[in-house]
Amino acid sequence: GAVVSQHPSWVICKSGTSVKIECRSLDFQATTMFWYRQFPKQSLMLMATSNEGSKATYEQGVEKDKFLINHASLTLSTLTVTSAHPEDSSFYICSARPSPGTDTQYFGPGTRLTVL
Amino acid sequence: KQEVTQIPAALSVPEGENLVLNCSFTDSAIYNLQWFRQDPGKGLTSLLLIQSSQREQTSGRLNASLDKSSGRSTLYIAASQPGDSATYLCATSGSRLTFGEGTQLTVNP
């Protein structure tokens, strides 16, 4: 149980285009989902926290207009990288927390974004 | 602001060796500490979670300890195998998960 999927697993796009990444909790409902970014040989950096039905909370330095997050249901959150540029190339990982008041997060397999 | 540091950054050992990975954190006000495994290009696999009230957790050949007062945790891997080769991340849980930069482990046959 407690499986989180991400789609796509990898994507290559041209500079200036927008890319949407989906994060789904397959066998549980997630009141909170998290989006992380990981550059090569670096650790995961939290980008934003999204709660179902409300606006996402972005970490300092993360542009909310560039990284659009939607958490419209208890099993799906999406991250849209708008007007992507090569510096946005990274590994994006989501996680899902089953219920408030718990610390457990289940992580997705990640999405490799390459912007040419 | 919590800062998590992992030492060493990389480690290469022969198969069968016992090894210790270190994690230190600056703010001892944590809910728990987790150790994760990450294979190249993949997501995270949770290995062990130690609650703030606990001193250690064990799972198979893995043993993790936590010393909140000194801001340290160690992950002990017994009888290492080539399949243990991966990056190991520790993360503290407070208002959010804060990750260290990981230790890249290579176990040579």
Tab-separated table of N, CA and C in Angstrom, chain B:
chain	number	residue	atom	x	y	z
B	1	LYS	N	16.783	28.067	11.238
B	1	LYS	CA	16.551	27.203	10.085
B	1	LYS	C	17.362	25.917	10.244
B	2	GLN	N	16.677	24.805	10.097
B	2	GLN	CA	17.346	23.512	10.250
B	2	GLN	C	18.358	23.276	9.134
B	3	GLU	N	19.519	22.784	9.488
B	3	GLU	CA	20.532	22.389	8.515
B	3	GLU	C	20.942	20.954	8.820
B	4	VAL	N	20.964	20.143	7.784
B	4	VAL	CA	21.301	18.731	7.933
B	4	VAL	C	22.540	18.446	7.101
B	5	THR	N	23.508	17.814	7.742
B	5	THR	CA	24.790	17.526	7.098
B	5	THR	C	25.071	16.035	7.170
B	6	GLN	N	25.556	15.497	6.069
B	6	GLN	CA	25.894	14.077	6.040
B	6	GLN	C	27.370	13.905	5.683
B	7	ILE	N	27.988	13.031	6.443
B	7	ILE	CA	29.405	12.720	6.230
B	7	ILE	C	29.583	11.204	6.273
B	8	PRO	N	30.359	10.593	5.344
B	8	PRO	CA	31.036	11.279	4.240
B	8	PRO	C	30.089	11.524	3.063
B	9	ALA	N	30.530	12.291	2.093
B	9	ALA	CA	29.718	12.516	0.901
B	9	ALA	C	29.709	11.284	0.014
B	10	ALA	N	30.802	10.544	0.048
B	10	ALA	CA	30.891	9.320	-0.746
B	10	ALA	C	31.719	8.313	0.012
B	11	LEU	N	31.392	7.046	-0.208
B	11	LEU	CA	32.064	5.967	0.513
B	11	LEU	C	32.107	4.745	-0.384
B	12	SER	N	33.284	4.133	-0.481
B	12	SER	CA	33.437	2.935	-1.288
B	12	SER	C	34.051	1.852	-0.409
B	13	VAL	N	33.384	0.716	-0.306
B	13	VAL	CA	33.841	-0.346	0.590
B	13	VAL	C	33.771	-1.692	-0.126
B	14	PRO	N	34.552	-2.652	0.330
B	14	PRO	CA	34.433	-4.008	-0.226
B	14	PRO	C	33.229	-4.721	0.361
B	15	GLU	N	32.702	-5.634	-0.387
B	15	GLU	CA	31.552	-6.416	0.060
B	15	GLU	C	31.843	-7.097	1.393
B	16	GLY	N	30.832	-7.093	2.253
B	16	GLY	CA	30.963	-7.781	3.531
B	16	GLY	C	31.341	-6.869	4.685
B	17	GLU	N	31.785	-5.677	4.358
B	17	GLU	CA	32.226	-4.769	5.412
B	17	GLU	C	31.030	-4.137	6.134
B	18	ASN	N	31.206	-3.909	7.421
B	18	ASN	CA	30.223	-3.143	8.188
B	18	ASN	C	30.567	-1.667	8.045
B	19	LEU	N	29.558	-0.819	7.959
B	19	LEU	CA	29.854	0.592	7.753
B	19	LEU	C	28.853	1.480	8.488
B	20	VAL	N	29.286	2.723	8.699
B	20	VAL	CA	28.473	3.697	9.422
B	20	VAL	C	28.377	4.980	8.603
B	21	LEU	N	27.153	5.430	8.433
B	21	LEU	CA	26.914	6.713	7.772
B	21	LEU	C	26.456	7.710	8.840
B	22	ASN	N	26.929	8.927	8.730
B	22	ASN	CA	26.654	9.928	9.749
B	22	ASN	C	25.756	11.048	9.256
B	23	CYS	N	24.933	11.529	10.157
B	23	CYS	CA	24.013	12.620	9.861
B	23	CYS	C	23.993	13.537	11.079
B	24	SER	N	24.144	14.823	10.860
B	24	SER	CA	24.048	15.773	11.968
B	24	SER	C	23.065	16.877	11.603
B	25	PHE	N	22.421	17.429	12.623
B	25	PHE	CA	21.424	18.469	12.388
B	25	PHE	C	21.568	19.540	13.451
B	26	THR	N	21.184	20.771	13.094
B	26	THR	CA	21.458	21.910	13.965
B	26	THR	C	20.354	22.189	14.977
B	27	ASP	N	19.117	21.860	14.628
B	27	ASP	CA	17.989	22.143	15.510
B	27	ASP	C	17.455	20.835	16.077
B	28	SER	N	17.558	20.669	17.376
B	28	SER	CA	17.154	19.401	17.992
B	28	SER	C	15.643	19.279	18.181
B	29	ALA	N	14.901	20.329	17.880
B	29	ALA	CA	13.437	20.287	18.018
B	29	ALA	C	12.826	19.603	16.796
B	30	ILE	N	12.982	18.300	16.737
B	30	ILE	CA	12.472	17.535	15.599
B	30	ILE	C	11.399	16.567	16.066
B	31	TYR	N	10.496	16.203	15.165
B	31	TYR	CA	9.490	15.186	15.465
B	31	TYR	C	10.079	13.790	15.306
B	32	ASN	N	10.845	13.646	14.233
B	32	ASN	CA	11.485	12.372	13.968
B	32	ASN	C	12.618	12.557	12.981
B	33	LEU	N	13.349	11.493	12.742
B	33	LEU	CA	14.418	11.509	11.755
B	33	LEU	C	14.261	10.265	10.901
B	34	GLN	N	14.405	10.443	9.603
B	34	GLN	CA	14.249	9.326	8.675
B	34	GLN	C	15.513	9.122	7.865
B	35	TRP	N	15.740	7.877	7.523
B	35	TRP	CA	16.776	7.523	6.563
B	35	TRP	C	16.099	6.975	5.313
B	36	PHE	N	16.579	7.473	4.178
B	36	PHE	CA	16.044	7.047	2.891
B	36	PHE	C	17.165	6.495	2.029
B	37	ARG	N	16.763	5.692	1.071
B	37	ARG	CA	17.676	5.214	0.039
B	37	ARG	C	17.195	5.761	-1.293
B	38	GLN	N	18.131	6.222	-2.116
B	38	GLN	CA	17.783	6.686	-3.448
B	38	GLN	C	18.722	6.048	-4.462
B	39	ASP	N	18.152	5.294	-5.377
B	39	ASP	CA	18.925	4.734	-6.473
B	39	ASP	C	19.015	5.777	-7.589
B	40	PRO	N	20.036	5.702	-8.452
B	40	PRO	CA	20.233	6.730	-9.486
B	40	PRO	C	18.986	6.958	-10.327
B	41	GLY	N	18.561	8.204	-10.429
B	41	GLY	CA	17.416	8.558	-11.259
B	41	GLY	C	16.084	8.087	-10.731
B	42	LYS	N	16.046	7.687	-9.489
B	42	LYS	CA	14.809	7.161	-8.913
B	42	LYS	C	14.341	8.017	-7.742
B	43	GLY	N	13.157	7.673	-7.244
B	43	GLY	CA	12.630	8.363	-6.079
B	43	GLY	C	13.238	7.831	-4.799
B	44	LEU	N	12.592	8.106	-3.689
B	44	LEU	CA	13.107	7.737	-2.375
B	44	LEU	C	12.396	6.515	-1.825
B	45	THR	N	13.173	5.676	-1.167
B	45	THR	CA	12.620	4.541	-0.434
B	45	THR	C	12.920	4.762	1.030
B	46	SER	N	11.884	4.778	1.849
B	46	SER	CA	12.086	4.973	3.276
B	46	SER	C	12.678	3.704	3.889
B	47	LEU	N	13.743	3.873	4.661
B	47	LEU	CA	14.408	2.734	5.295
B	47	LEU	C	14.020	2.610	6.766
B	48	LEU	N	14.209	3.679	7.485
B	48	LEU	CA	13.953	3.666	8.920
B	48	LEU	C	13.456	5.039	9.349
B	49	LEU	N	12.557	5.042	10.298
B	49	LEU	CA	12.061	6.277	10.900
B	49	LEU	C	12.225	6.163	12.398
B	50	ILE	N	12.905	7.130	13.000
B	50	ILE	CA	13.109	7.145	14.442
B	50	ILE	C	12.327	8.316	15.013
B	51	GLN	N	11.393	8.010	15.887
B	51	GLN	CA	10.655	9.082	16.541
B	51	GLN	C	11.586	9.824	17.500
B	52	SER	N	11.238	11.057	17.802
B	52	SER	CA	12.112	11.881	18.642
B	52	SER	C	12.307	11.278	20.035
B	53	SER	N	11.361	10.462	20.478
B	53	SER	CA	11.453	9.851	21.808
B	53	SER	C	12.249	8.549	21.801
B	54	GLN	N	12.611	8.093	20.609
B	54	GLN	CA	13.319	6.824	20.489
B	54	GLN	C	14.825	7.052	20.339
B	55	ARG	N	15.577	5.982	20.620
B	55	ARG	CA	17.025	6.061	20.491
B	55	ARG	C	17.524	5.344	19.242
B	56	GLU	N	16.797	4.303	18.834
B	56	GLU	CA	17.235	3.567	17.655
B	56	GLU	C	16.099	2.764	17.056
B	57	GLN	N	16.326	2.368	15.799
B	57	GLN	CA	15.397	1.508	15.076
B	57	GLN	C	16.234	0.534	14.251
B	58	THR	N	15.699	-0.673	14.107
B	58	THR	CA	16.423	-1.707	13.369
B	58	THR	C	15.506	-2.321	12.328
B	59	SER	N	16.100	-2.604	11.176
B	59	SER	CA	15.378	-3.331	10.137
B	59	SER	C	16.392	-4.170	9.380
B	60	GLY	N	16.352	-5.457	9.629
B	60	GLY	CA	17.294	-6.358	8.967
B	60	GLY	C	18.735	-6.004	9.287
B	61	ARG	N	19.516	-5.735	8.256
B	61	ARG	CA	20.932	-5.396	8.455
B	61	ARG	C	21.150	-3.912	8.755
B	62	LEU	N	20.078	-3.169	8.859
B	62	LEU	CA	20.181	-1.737	9.094
B	62	LEU	C	19.822	-1.403	10.532
B	63	ASN	N	20.601	-0.507	11.115
B	63	ASN	CA	20.305	-0.003	12.439
B	63	ASN	C	20.565	1.492	12.441
B	64	ALA	N	19.581	2.257	12.855
B	64	ALA	CA	19.733	3.706	12.917
B	64	ALA	C	19.602	4.148	14.358
B	65	SER	N	20.473	5.056	14.755
B	65	SER	CA	20.420	5.600	16.110
B	65	SER	C	20.162	7.093	16.038
B	66	LEU	N	19.646	7.613	17.130
B	66	LEU	CA	19.353	9.042	17.204
B	66	LEU	C	19.771	9.582	18.559
B	67	ASP	N	20.548	10.644	18.537
B	67	ASP	CA	20.912	11.366	19.747
B	67	ASP	C	20.492	12.816	19.539
B	68	LYS	N	19.293	13.128	20.005
B	68	LYS	CA	18.763	14.470	19.767
B	68	LYS	C	19.602	15.549	20.417
B	69	SER	N	20.069	15.276	21.621
B	69	SER	CA	20.786	16.316	22.370
B	69	SER	C	22.051	16.763	21.662
B	70	SER	N	22.696	15.826	20.978
B	70	SER	CA	23.912	16.183	20.252
B	70	SER	C	23.647	16.457	18.778
B	71	GLY	N	22.406	16.277	18.355
B	71	GLY	CA	22.060	16.538	16.956
B	71	GLY	C	22.694	15.564	15.996
B	72	ARG	N	22.683	14.273	16.349
B	72	ARG	CA	23.353	13.302	15.491
B	72	ARG	C	22.518	12.047	15.312
B	73	SER	N	22.691	11.445	14.145
B	73	SER	CA	22.124	10.142	13.867
B	73	SER	C	23.130	9.360	13.049
B	74	THR	N	23.125	8.061	13.248
B	74	THR	CA	23.985	7.203	12.444
B	74	THR	C	23.162	6.081	11.843
B	75	LEU	N	23.543	5.682	10.665
B	75	LEU	CA	22.963	4.512	10.009
B	75	LEU	C	24.064	3.476	9.890
B	76	TYR	N	23.832	2.340	10.531
B	76	TYR	CA	24.798	1.256	10.519
B	76	TYR	C	24.305	0.184	9.560
B	77	ILE	N	25.157	-0.185	8.628
B	77	ILE	CA	24.822	-1.251	7.684
B	77	ILE	C	25.776	-2.414	7.926
B	78	ALA	N	25.216	-3.539	8.276
B	78	ALA	CA	26.033	-4.725	8.558
B	78	ALA	C	26.199	-5.570	7.293
B	79	ALA	N	27.359	-6.164	7.189
B	79	ALA	CA	27.647	-7.119	6.102
B	79	ALA	C	27.180	-6.574	4.761
B	80	SER	N	27.761	-5.487	4.358
B	80	SER	CA	27.305	-4.779	3.154
B	80	SER	C	27.372	-5.669	1.910
B	81	GLN	N	26.442	-5.394	0.992
B	81	GLN	CA	26.330	-6.156	-0.252
B	81	GLN	C	26.341	-5.185	-1.437
B	82	PRO	N	26.738	-5.647	-2.618
B	82	PRO	CA	26.710	-4.757	-3.792
B	82	PRO	C	25.344	-4.116	-4.021
B	83	GLY	N	24.284	-4.827	-3.680
B	83	GLY	CA	22.946	-4.276	-3.840
B	83	GLY	C	22.635	-3.125	-2.904
B	84	ASP	N	23.503	-2.908	-1.933
B	84	ASP	CA	23.328	-1.759	-1.029
B	84	ASP	C	23.832	-0.472	-1.663
B	85	SER	N	24.497	-0.564	-2.797
B	85	SER	CA	25.029	0.620	-3.465
B	85	SER	C	23.891	1.560	-3.846
B	86	ALA	N	23.956	2.774	-3.355
B	86	ALA	CA	22.910	3.776	-3.574
B	86	ALA	C	23.330	5.031	-2.825
B	87	THR	N	22.501	6.052	-2.921
B	87	THR	CA	22.700	7.255	-2.098
B	87	THR	C	21.755	7.178	-0.916
B	88	TYR	N	22.290	7.426	0.258
B	88	TYR	CA	21.508	7.367	1.496
B	88	TYR	C	21.309	8.783	2.014
B	89	LEU	N	20.057	9.125	2.222
B	89	LEU	CA	19.690	10.458	2.677
B	89	LEU	C	19.070	10.385	4.063
B	90	CYS	N	19.449	11.323	4.911
B	90	CYS	CA	18.727	11.461	6.162
B	90	CYS	C	17.908	12.748	6.080
B	91	ALA	N	16.821	12.767	6.829
B	91	ALA	CA	15.933	13.928	6.816
B	91	ALA	C	15.308	14.091	8.183
B	92	THR	N	15.281	15.312	8.660
B	92	THR	CA	14.610	15.598	9.921
B	92	THR	C	13.220	16.129	9.634
B	93	SER	N	12.314	15.824	10.520
B	93	SER	CA	10.931	16.256	10.367
B	93	SER	C	10.596	17.235	11.468
B	94	GLY	N	10.332	18.454	11.060
B	94	GLY	CA	9.851	19.458	11.984
B	94	GLY	C	8.575	19.993	11.365
B	95	SER	N	8.569	21.249	10.989
B	95	SER	CA	7.428	21.773	10.242
B	95	SER	C	7.459	21.243	8.814
B	96	ARG	N	8.590	20.747	8.394
B	96	ARG	CA	8.778	20.165	7.063
B	96	ARG	C	9.946	19.203	7.129
B	97	LEU	N	10.085	18.404	6.072
B	97	LEU	CA	11.256	17.532	5.972
B	97	LEU	C	12.445	18.329	5.470
B	98	THR	N	13.558	18.211	6.171
B	98	THR	CA	14.796	18.845	5.726
B	98	THR	C	15.813	17.747	5.470
B	99	PHE	N	16.314	17.701	4.255
B	99	PHE	CA	17.197	16.625	3.833
B	99	PHE	C	18.659	17.030	3.906
B	100	GLY	N	19.506	16.045	4.202
B	100	GLY	CA	20.931	16.206	4.001
B	100	GLY	C	21.252	15.971	2.539
B	101	GLU	N	22.504	16.168	2.173
B	101	GLU	CA	22.900	16.026	0.774
B	101	GLU	C	23.230	14.590	0.396
B	102	GLY	N	23.221	13.714	1.386
B	102	GLY	CA	23.365	12.304	1.075
B	102	GLY	C	24.780	11.790	1.127
B	103	THR	N	24.882	10.484	1.308
B	103	THR	CA	26.144	9.766	1.192
B	103	THR	C	25.994	8.768	0.059
B	104	GLN	N	26.860	8.875	-0.925
B	104	GLN	CA	26.829	7.947	-2.050
B	104	GLN	C	27.684	6.739	-1.709
B	105	LEU	N	27.024	5.603	-1.545
B	105	LEU	CA	27.706	4.375	-1.126
B	105	LEU	C	27.911	3.449	-2.316
B	106	THR	N	29.124	2.949	-2.441
B	106	THR	CA	29.437	1.925	-3.435
B	106	THR	C	30.018	0.726	-2.717
B	107	VAL	N	29.386	-0.418	-2.886
B	107	VAL	CA	29.885	-1.659	-2.303
B	107	VAL	C	30.427	-2.504	-3.439
B	108	ASN	N	31.715	-2.761	-3.393
B	108	ASN	CA	32.393	-3.470	-4.480
B	108	ASN	C	32.407	-4.966	-4.250
B	109	PRO	N	32.064	-5.739	-5.291
B	109	PRO	CA	32.047	-7.212	-5.134
B	109	PRO	C	33.445	-7.741	-4.858
